Amino acid sequence: MTAIPGPLDATSMRTHLCGRVGTSDVGDSVRVCGWVAKRREHGEHLAFIDLRDHTGIVQCVVPGTVDVRSEYVIAVEGVVRPRPEGTANPELPTGEVELGECTVTVLASAEPPPFAVEDRVDVDETTRLRHRYVDLRRPRMQANLRLRAAVNGALRAAMDRQGFVEVETPLLWAPTPEGAREFVVPSRLHHGSSYVLPQSPQLAKQLLMVAGIDRYYQIARCLRDEDLRADRQFEFSQLDVEASFVNQDDVLAFVSEAVLDAAEAATGQRPGTIETMTWAEAIDRFGTDKPDLRFGMELVDLSPVFEGTGVKAFGAPCVRAIVLRGGATLTRSRLDTLTDRARTLGAKGLAWFRVVEGDDGTAGLDSPLDRFLSDGERSGLLAATAAGPGDLVLVVADEYRVACSVLGQLRVDLAGRPVSEGPYRYAWVVDFPMFDGVDASGNPVAAHHPFTMPHPDDLDRLESDPTSVRSQAYDLVLNGWELGSGSVRIHRGDIQSRVFAVLGITDEEAESRFGFLLGAFRYGAPPHAGFAVGIDRLTAIFAGEDSIREVIAFPKTQSGSDPMTGAPKALAPGTLADLGLRAVPAPARA
Ligand code: ASP
């Protein structure tokens, strides 16, 4: 077919996109292509077809009858004309016009779709994923994938503008240090040996710094064999970044610029600057290192009020509270549910106090614990929480981290705000601890990865008091979701050896796991730092979706399978033999 000259939308098969036919085209002959969204007959002499492509729907009026059904792929030629008086459809962008005197060419017939191609229909996920190509025809999914492309485009443009170079790193790689379980790819040429799919391009990007690339980025696919959740898939995409001769503030500035650009591209609005708080402050105020800043309900320290208390339940190193405004109306059974929830989260219990107005007009407490409180404790609790009549005070007394994390989670539960609900509140959380508890053999566990630089002020305590050492690691958080993390890396061999020693990684082990990186560092490693932004999560929030599966073209189900392709599948015996593998029956599940 010869190309039809016309606007950008035109190809050799069409002059217009369905959703873009408008009143300015009235009188023109046009040719549109797409899927039959709806077909209705008007007597024997007229058929109406709603034709859909990714831009929308246009109504086509065909003289006589026409043999097409839902989801047939057709081309329609007709003349644009205003719809007859009183029949305009204000819900459709093309609703003031229609194509008249149409001729229809069937390009492909179609079986009835497994579900209607409409946003409003409720279809179970397995069916949607089995027929993902039909599911993706829905306007919402079309919008999501296009939004994702816009986010990627904005991220790329921002990194290019800031002098970063896009470099692709291998998918067939060796184990990386992120700590998650890895997907392995058995080698055909080296029986018994495997590649590993990268959990992230962490080591590759550090090698690129040694290589003098200076500023690297990549929209990188990362793979982790971990249980799936609403915000986690086996494979996900990151804006992966690394730069040389920079400090933490430089990285925060580069990444902020890219993320704010992406926000603007996706939502039309550029957020102001991103606020920064330390990890310690985040835990103290919000009970979590992923603070949701859209609402208050910050944790209140009641330890001074209950110091030396006679109330047994409050005899703990830390007493903290949150206040639910207007929460005094919560029923006993709801309070019992909250108490159970607190226990599931690790607390020994949950104390609640309804704030009521006393006979003399002053605030008092209604709670089974009230009669054990001294007057000073009662007034101290009210003063510290600033709670007034009608409010509910929830108290957890425990170790510091337990009390904070339980209340932090109850705070989020009680607010009940879907992650994608505006406003968008970003936060940089900096100064993470270097280590996150200890493992079974008593060695501290790296909170980020073993190449993270300790905080310079804490370096002298690395061996003597490792769990008090802060690192130069930082996270980006949006509406309570972690969008990504990064760190200043260790580029000095002496510090790296000390960190490995504290982690219980022997020289031999370090050499066998990361020898290629350590070897490269011996040839001159610049100071460097980096970050990775989770693109699936970022896009999901902008798209108003609470699951990243809605912004991924072909995601896996919660159980890690793909109902469309049937993956994962048993390998044919010949393939196993080629790889030098033998299948063994799956162990019985406990
Ligand atoms: N590799 C890290 C991650 O994937 C990010 C980074 O430190 O740059 O979480």
XYZ file of C-alpha atoms and ligand atoms in Angstrom:
599
model
C 0.000 0.000 0.000
C 1.266 3.509 -0.688
C 1.654 5.870 2.201
C -1.214 8.282 2.660
C 0.141 11.749 3.289
C -1.277 13.256 6.440
C -0.614 14.083 10.047
C 1.894 12.244 12.220
C -0.770 9.713 13.164
C -1.124 8.558 9.554
C 0.437 5.385 8.207
C -0.006 3.619 4.930
C -3.100 1.952 6.396
C -4.869 4.869 8.057
C -5.245 8.612 7.948
C -6.381 9.185 11.533
C -6.336 7.603 14.936
C -9.829 6.822 16.235
C -9.738 9.071 19.278
C -8.407 12.015 17.357
C -11.148 12.479 14.782
C -12.795 15.784 15.615
C -14.980 18.637 14.432
C -12.095 20.174 12.510
C -12.154 17.106 10.248
C -15.821 17.499 9.270
C -16.218 16.973 5.553
C -12.971 15.000 5.180
C -12.719 11.418 4.030
C -10.765 9.445 6.566
C -9.596 5.901 7.101
C -9.299 4.515 10.631
C -8.276 1.091 11.885
C -8.878 -0.720 15.136
C -10.950 -3.194 17.099
C -14.741 -3.364 17.141
C -15.718 -2.173 20.606
C -19.439 -2.361 19.964
C -21.786 -3.013 17.084
C -25.507 -2.304 16.916
C -27.973 -2.619 14.073
C -30.492 0.074 13.421
C -33.134 -1.763 11.437
C -31.944 -3.447 8.264
C -30.374 -0.433 6.692
C -27.953 0.985 9.209
C -25.227 -0.442 11.448
C -23.303 1.480 14.072
C -19.790 0.417 14.981
C -17.768 1.866 17.837
C -14.206 1.466 16.656
C -11.419 1.491 19.212
C -7.687 1.997 19.047
C -5.281 3.143 21.747
C -6.441 6.744 21.454
C -10.136 6.137 21.978
C -13.361 5.338 20.174
C -15.033 6.757 17.111
C -18.555 5.971 15.951
C -18.861 4.657 12.410
C -22.186 4.507 10.592
C -22.414 1.840 7.902
C -25.259 1.711 5.398
C -26.778 -1.771 5.328
C -25.652 -4.637 7.495
C -22.102 -5.602 8.234
C -20.675 -8.926 9.343
C -18.344 -7.976 12.177
C -18.362 -8.873 15.838
C -16.687 -7.618 19.006
C -12.902 -7.360 18.741
C -12.765 -7.951 14.994
C -9.907 -5.920 13.564
C -11.212 -3.708 10.790
C -10.404 -0.714 8.646
C -13.164 1.807 8.080
C -13.359 4.501 5.446
C -15.926 7.226 5.823
C -16.650 10.921 5.840
C -16.493 12.881 9.090
C -19.799 14.587 9.857
C -21.413 16.164 12.906
C -23.664 13.773 14.788
C -27.344 14.471 14.241
C -28.890 17.045 16.590
C -29.362 15.641 20.104
C -27.177 12.544 19.626
C -23.781 13.949 20.615
C -22.084 11.889 23.319
C -20.411 14.240 25.814
C -18.592 11.297 27.452
C -16.538 10.624 24.324
C -13.882 13.083 23.142
C -15.031 12.253 19.614
C -18.673 12.416 20.702
C -19.661 15.359 18.491
C -18.785 13.618 15.252
C -19.181 10.302 13.497
C -17.961 8.725 10.284
C -20.792 8.442 7.791
C -21.268 6.326 4.680
C -18.643 3.927 5.877
C -17.138 0.984 4.060
C -15.636 -1.721 6.221
C -12.717 -4.034 5.487
C -12.194 -6.924 7.868
C -8.456 -7.260 8.585
C -8.832 -10.108 11.090
C -11.796 -11.864 12.622
C -11.839 -12.547 16.360
C -13.334 -15.032 18.749
C -15.499 -13.529 21.491
C -13.087 -12.024 24.040
C -12.764 -13.785 27.414
C -13.947 -10.581 29.072
C -15.249 -7.240 27.916
C -12.583 -4.739 26.971
C -13.781 -2.072 29.389
C -12.264 -0.531 32.493
C -15.338 -1.151 34.579
C -15.561 -4.933 34.323
C -14.247 -6.890 37.257
C -12.170 -9.861 36.096
C -10.094 -12.172 38.263
C -6.375 -11.739 37.921
C -5.529 -15.163 36.528
C -7.976 -14.655 33.662
C -6.593 -11.196 33.029
C -3.028 -12.467 32.913
C -3.897 -15.500 30.803
C -5.265 -13.127 28.179
C -3.031 -10.179 28.979
C -3.097 -9.019 25.342
C -6.845 -8.476 25.705
C -6.499 -6.999 29.177
C -3.949 -4.486 27.900
C -6.450 -3.205 25.334
C -8.411 -1.642 28.184
C -8.010 2.144 28.357
C -6.680 2.011 31.922
C -3.917 -0.420 31.020
C -3.098 1.484 27.848
C -2.777 4.640 29.934
C -0.598 2.869 32.500
C 1.896 1.547 29.948
C 2.087 4.916 28.233
C 2.559 6.626 31.575
C 5.403 4.241 32.294
C 7.022 5.154 28.996
C 6.660 8.844 29.877
C 8.274 8.240 33.278
C 11.156 6.342 31.660
C 11.550 9.059 29.055
C 11.689 11.811 31.675
C 14.187 9.874 33.796
C 16.410 9.267 30.790
C 16.239 12.872 29.665
C 17.122 14.137 33.148
C 20.124 11.833 33.407
C 21.328 12.700 29.900
C 21.025 16.388 30.709
C 23.100 15.920 33.844
C 25.927 14.338 31.890
C 25.234 10.687 32.691
C 26.103 8.007 30.146
C 23.710 5.118 29.527
C 25.599 1.835 29.674
C 24.078 -1.644 29.424
C 25.444 -4.231 31.820
C 25.219 -8.035 31.452
C 22.220 -10.129 32.414
C 24.332 -13.262 32.655
C 26.463 -12.362 35.609
C 27.928 -13.623 38.858
C 26.328 -13.324 42.302
C 25.833 -9.744 43.483
C 25.772 -8.595 47.075
C 22.179 -7.437 47.541
C 21.417 -10.394 49.756
C 18.286 -11.692 48.020
C 17.943 -15.205 46.608
C 19.150 -15.266 43.015
C 17.885 -16.797 39.791
C 20.484 -19.119 38.369
C 21.060 -19.974 34.728
C 22.852 -23.310 34.300
C 25.606 -23.215 31.746
C 25.452 -25.563 28.752
C 29.132 -25.202 28.018
C 30.273 -25.585 31.609
C 28.214 -28.325 33.207
C 27.766 -27.821 36.925
C 28.375 -24.084 36.659
C 25.791 -21.368 36.473
C 25.375 -17.737 35.727
C 23.292 -15.628 38.040
C 20.758 -13.082 36.864
C 21.695 -9.771 38.475
C 19.812 -8.600 41.544
C 21.043 -5.217 40.420
C 23.957 -3.977 38.331
C 25.680 -2.997 41.596
C 29.134 -4.408 40.957
C 29.056 -3.707 37.240
C 28.335 -0.052 37.840
C 31.102 0.195 40.404
C 33.459 -1.335 37.846
C 32.323 1.327 35.379
C 33.499 3.943 37.873
C 36.918 2.271 38.046
C 36.755 2.345 34.250
C 36.430 6.121 34.261
C 32.863 6.369 32.926
C 32.358 9.008 35.639
C 28.551 9.192 35.469
C 26.575 6.084 34.571
C 22.909 5.311 34.390
C 20.752 2.553 33.034
C 17.103 1.628 33.063
C 18.071 -1.767 34.387
C 16.087 -4.948 34.813
C 16.842 -6.590 38.161
C 15.884 -10.100 39.193
C 15.342 -11.455 42.689
C 13.858 -14.810 43.573
C 11.784 -13.557 46.477
C 8.151 -13.964 47.486
C 5.896 -11.694 45.492
C 3.686 -8.954 46.923
C 1.738 -5.957 45.685
C 4.962 -3.988 45.486
C 7.315 -6.787 44.471
C 7.813 -8.911 41.350
C 10.657 -11.309 40.478
C 11.850 -8.864 37.892
C 11.622 -5.142 38.226
C 13.123 -2.070 36.650
C 15.355 0.491 38.245
C 16.826 3.755 37.200
C 20.308 2.666 38.227
C 22.821 5.433 38.840
C 26.481 5.724 39.823
C 28.846 8.695 39.784
C 32.479 9.377 40.613
C 34.013 12.193 42.636
C 30.703 12.913 44.337
C 29.335 12.832 47.846
C 25.912 11.944 49.183
C 24.445 15.401 48.549
C 25.473 15.264 44.891
C 23.689 11.935 44.406
C 20.580 13.179 46.181
C 20.549 16.215 43.882
C 20.989 14.172 40.670
C 18.295 11.688 41.609
C 15.888 14.340 42.922
C 16.129 16.129 39.597
C 15.258 12.948 37.688
C 12.420 11.920 39.996
C 10.879 15.396 40.090
C 11.053 15.541 36.289
C 9.337 12.159 36.107
C 6.673 13.377 38.523
C 6.085 16.404 36.362
C 5.885 14.298 33.201
C 3.428 11.925 34.845
C 1.208 14.278 36.820
C 1.675 17.650 35.169
C 2.933 19.099 38.435
C 6.482 19.424 39.652
C 6.692 18.811 43.397
C 8.768 21.237 45.457
C 12.021 20.037 46.909
C 12.232 16.672 48.654
C 12.675 16.898 52.403
C 15.510 15.044 54.080
C 15.437 13.399 57.500
C 17.800 11.058 59.247
C 16.931 7.426 59.748
C 16.890 8.004 63.512
C 14.401 10.839 63.145
C 12.192 8.756 60.831
C 12.060 5.919 63.366
C 11.469 8.305 66.233
C 8.652 10.258 64.600
C 7.032 7.667 62.357
C 8.238 4.319 63.699
C 9.550 3.310 60.274
C 12.287 4.141 57.785
C 9.550 4.487 55.150
C 7.633 7.406 56.643
C 4.305 8.309 55.080
C 4.250 12.080 55.397
C 0.734 12.579 54.065
C -0.727 12.607 57.558
C 0.352 13.433 61.103
C -0.263 11.001 63.954
C 3.408 11.112 64.829
C 4.701 8.968 67.672
C 4.740 10.637 71.089
C 7.364 9.781 73.680
C 5.658 8.958 76.996
C 8.748 7.478 78.653
C 9.335 10.575 80.823
C 5.691 10.482 81.950
C 5.892 6.842 83.031
C 9.420 6.828 84.387
C 9.362 4.805 87.645
C 5.657 4.068 87.123
C 3.702 1.634 89.304
C 1.701 0.529 86.243
C 3.141 -2.886 85.485
C 2.249 -2.810 81.794
C 4.297 0.365 81.369
C 7.437 -0.883 83.100
C 9.466 -1.076 79.875
C 12.482 0.774 78.472
C 10.261 2.764 76.137
C 6.656 3.968 76.302
C 5.276 5.539 73.146
C 1.868 6.562 71.895
C -0.086 7.666 68.876
C -3.280 9.693 68.953
C -6.230 8.940 66.729
C -8.241 12.134 66.511
C -11.918 11.373 67.028
C -11.002 7.737 67.769
C -12.825 7.577 71.116
C -15.847 6.238 69.255
C -14.019 3.032 68.306
C -15.931 0.063 69.713
C -14.483 -2.417 72.186
C -14.303 -5.092 69.526
C -12.396 -2.759 67.188
C -9.998 -1.994 70.036
C -9.583 -5.730 70.645
C -8.748 -6.186 66.966
C -6.158 -3.414 67.221
C -4.670 -5.095 70.281
C -4.427 -8.406 68.413
C -2.801 -6.611 65.517
C -0.246 -5.024 67.861
C 0.570 -8.461 69.273
C 0.983 -9.915 65.784
C 3.370 -7.082 65.052
C 5.496 -8.081 68.025
C 4.222 -6.005 70.956
C 3.356 -7.590 74.282
C 0.124 -5.649 74.288
C -1.585 -2.402 73.460
C -3.034 0.022 75.981
C -5.814 2.335 74.892
C -7.248 5.444 76.483
C -10.393 7.148 75.277
C -10.249 10.807 76.125
C -13.578 11.916 77.601
C -14.913 15.135 78.980
C -15.262 14.976 82.754
C -18.157 16.462 84.738
C -16.116 19.560 85.492
C -15.407 20.099 81.804
C -11.793 18.906 81.952
C -10.479 15.992 79.925
C -10.359 12.568 81.598
C -9.491 9.036 80.492
C -11.724 6.066 79.897
C -9.648 2.873 79.931
C -9.303 -0.331 81.970
C -5.863 1.001 82.956
C -7.061 4.407 84.108
C -7.522 3.446 87.749
C -3.845 2.410 87.983
C -2.577 5.802 86.773
C -1.435 8.479 89.188
C -2.839 11.989 88.701
C 0.545 13.097 87.406
C 0.654 10.282 84.847
C -2.872 11.042 83.718
C -2.195 14.739 83.195
C 1.259 13.977 81.779
C -0.232 11.639 79.167
C -2.823 14.215 78.156
C -0.284 17.016 77.981
C 2.336 15.049 76.028
C -0.154 13.715 73.474
C -2.181 16.953 73.277
C -5.209 14.655 73.090
C -8.622 16.144 73.748
C -12.113 14.800 74.347
C -13.165 12.447 71.580
C -9.591 11.304 70.821
C -8.074 7.875 71.352
C -4.543 7.349 72.677
C -2.839 4.052 71.867
C 0.213 3.153 73.930
C 2.904 0.495 73.472
C 5.519 -0.113 76.155
C 8.455 -2.225 75.001
C 11.991 -2.091 73.696
C 12.510 1.131 71.707
C 12.515 -0.446 68.230
C 9.517 -2.686 68.976
C 7.416 0.133 70.416
C 8.243 2.393 67.457
C 7.704 -0.176 64.741
C 4.395 -1.450 66.149
C 2.968 2.043 66.538
C 4.387 3.027 63.151
C 2.454 0.193 61.529
C -0.751 0.915 63.496
C -0.453 4.531 62.395
C -0.436 3.444 58.746
C -3.220 0.873 59.296
C -5.461 3.422 60.989
C -4.871 6.083 58.353
C -5.875 3.530 55.686
C -4.512 5.652 52.847
C -3.859 3.799 49.592
C -0.278 4.471 48.542
C -1.314 6.092 45.291
C -3.685 8.594 46.878
C -2.403 12.158 46.607
C -0.773 14.332 47.698
C 2.624 12.907 46.786
C 4.999 13.306 49.708
C 8.634 12.443 49.071
C 11.356 12.068 51.678
C 15.038 11.307 51.627
C 15.986 9.179 54.615
C 19.737 9.411 55.297
C 22.259 8.061 57.799
C 20.942 4.516 57.894
C 22.614 2.213 60.377
C 25.540 0.353 58.872
C 24.299 -2.983 60.220
C 20.893 -4.459 60.776
C 21.083 -6.758 63.813
C 23.234 -9.878 63.865
C 23.023 -13.211 62.058
C 22.867 -16.706 63.586
C 26.643 -16.727 64.083
C 26.568 -13.366 65.846
C 28.038 -11.374 62.938
C 26.434 -8.017 62.145
C 24.370 -8.065 58.924
C 24.990 -5.310 56.359
C 21.912 -3.084 56.255
C 22.542 -2.054 52.642
C 25.385 -4.016 51.043
C 28.965 -4.636 52.111
C 30.340 -1.919 49.816
C 28.580 0.863 51.692
C 30.843 3.463 53.291
C 30.497 3.905 57.050
C 29.699 7.377 58.303
C 33.066 9.163 58.766
C 32.148 10.245 62.320
C 31.516 6.620 63.368
C 34.413 4.866 61.669
C 36.424 4.505 64.867
C 33.613 2.428 66.434
C 33.418 -0.024 63.524
C 34.969 -2.893 65.452
C 34.176 -1.893 69.048
C 30.459 -1.056 68.655
C 29.392 -1.941 65.108
C 25.635 -1.721 65.617
C 25.970 1.940 66.641
C 27.745 2.818 63.388
C 25.832 4.829 60.813
C 26.459 4.382 57.121
C 26.399 6.748 54.197
C 23.328 4.977 52.861
C 20.088 6.695 51.951
C 16.595 5.814 50.771
C 13.984 7.685 48.809
C 10.440 7.245 50.101
C 7.131 8.247 48.534
C 3.834 7.980 50.433
C 5.264 5.261 52.672
C 6.750 3.151 49.871
C 10.492 2.789 49.497
C 11.253 4.038 46.004
C 14.903 3.173 46.092
C 18.156 3.167 47.936
C 21.788 3.938 47.450
C 25.016 4.728 49.205
C 28.458 6.191 49.085
C 30.688 3.200 48.329
C 33.884 2.092 49.957
C 36.692 2.722 47.493
C 39.554 2.191 49.949
C 40.896 -1.307 50.453
C 41.678 -0.776 54.153
C 38.120 0.241 55.039
C 36.682 -2.531 52.881
C 38.785 -5.140 54.688
C 37.606 -3.828 58.051
C 33.944 -3.983 56.975
C 34.355 -7.519 55.629
C 35.994 -8.545 58.886
C 33.119 -7.123 60.942
C 30.615 -8.893 58.680
C 32.458 -12.157 59.262
C 33.462 -12.395 55.581
C 36.906 -13.959 55.430
C 39.566 -12.790 52.982
C 39.155 -16.021 51.009
C 35.386 -15.653 50.863
C 35.639 -12.000 49.823
C 38.136 -12.990 47.161
C 35.956 -15.777 45.817
C 32.718 -13.736 45.848
C 33.880 -10.269 44.872
C 37.520 -10.818 43.899
C 36.976 -9.251 40.487
C 35.752 -6.009 42.087
C 38.418 -5.906 44.764
C 41.008 -6.659 42.109
C 39.745 -3.770 39.994
C 39.935 -1.446 42.987
C 43.652 -2.176 43.238
C 44.066 -0.457 39.858
C 42.748 2.898 41.066
C 39.178 3.385 42.252
C 37.715 6.888 42.381
C 35.465 7.828 45.303
C 31.998 7.010 44.050
C 28.367 6.778 45.114
C 25.083 5.769 43.573
C 21.431 5.052 43.789
C 18.625 3.049 42.212
C 15.011 4.208 41.818
C 12.293 1.557 41.490
C 10.438 2.462 38.318
C 7.562 0.028 38.826
C 6.684 1.533 42.196
C 7.100 5.104 41.013
C 4.857 4.515 38.014
C 2.247 2.606 40.030
C 1.846 5.526 42.410
C 1.558 8.048 39.581
C -0.928 5.778 37.815
C -3.102 5.588 40.923
C -2.485 1.858 41.228
C -1.797 0.062 44.475
C -0.106 -2.902 42.797
C 2.932 -2.708 40.541
C 1.409 -5.516 38.430
C -0.903 -2.900 36.914
C 2.006 -1.010 35.371
C 3.939 -4.034 34.086
C 3.013 -5.381 30.674
C 3.422 -9.067 31.509
C 3.724 -9.580 35.271
C 3.723 -12.848 37.185
C 0.911 -13.851 39.510
C 1.361 -13.770 43.272
C 2.609 -17.357 43.085
C 5.234 -16.466 40.499
C 3.664 -18.037 37.455
C 2.566 -16.707 34.114
C -0.852 -18.101 33.192
C -0.365 -16.994 29.577
C 2.898 -18.744 28.710
C 2.663 -21.386 31.433
C 6.059 -20.379 32.804
C 7.768 -21.746 34.751
C 7.674 -25.026 32.812
C 9.319 -28.401 33.163
C 12.320 -28.708 30.853
C 12.364 -31.327 28.141
C 14.707 -34.248 28.941
C 16.961 -33.251 26.040
C 17.365 -29.729 27.390
C 18.192 -31.076 30.838
C 20.814 -33.367 29.351
C 22.340 -30.476 27.387
C 22.663 -28.551 30.612
C 23.981 -31.522 32.539
C 20.964 -31.429 34.873
C 18.643 -34.065 36.259
C 15.161 -33.194 37.544
C 14.365 -34.424 41.032
C 10.808 -34.521 42.388
C 9.772 -31.425 44.323
C 10.007 -31.923 48.089
C 6.637 -32.448 49.767
C 5.345 -29.169 51.151
C 5.108 -28.911 54.910
N 22.156 -1.794 44.147
C 21.290 -1.131 45.076
C 19.896 -1.737 44.966
O 19.568 -2.337 43.972
C 21.157 0.326 44.817
C 22.434 1.047 44.985
O 23.070 0.943 46.049
O 22.779 1.785 44.057
O 19.102 -1.577 45.866
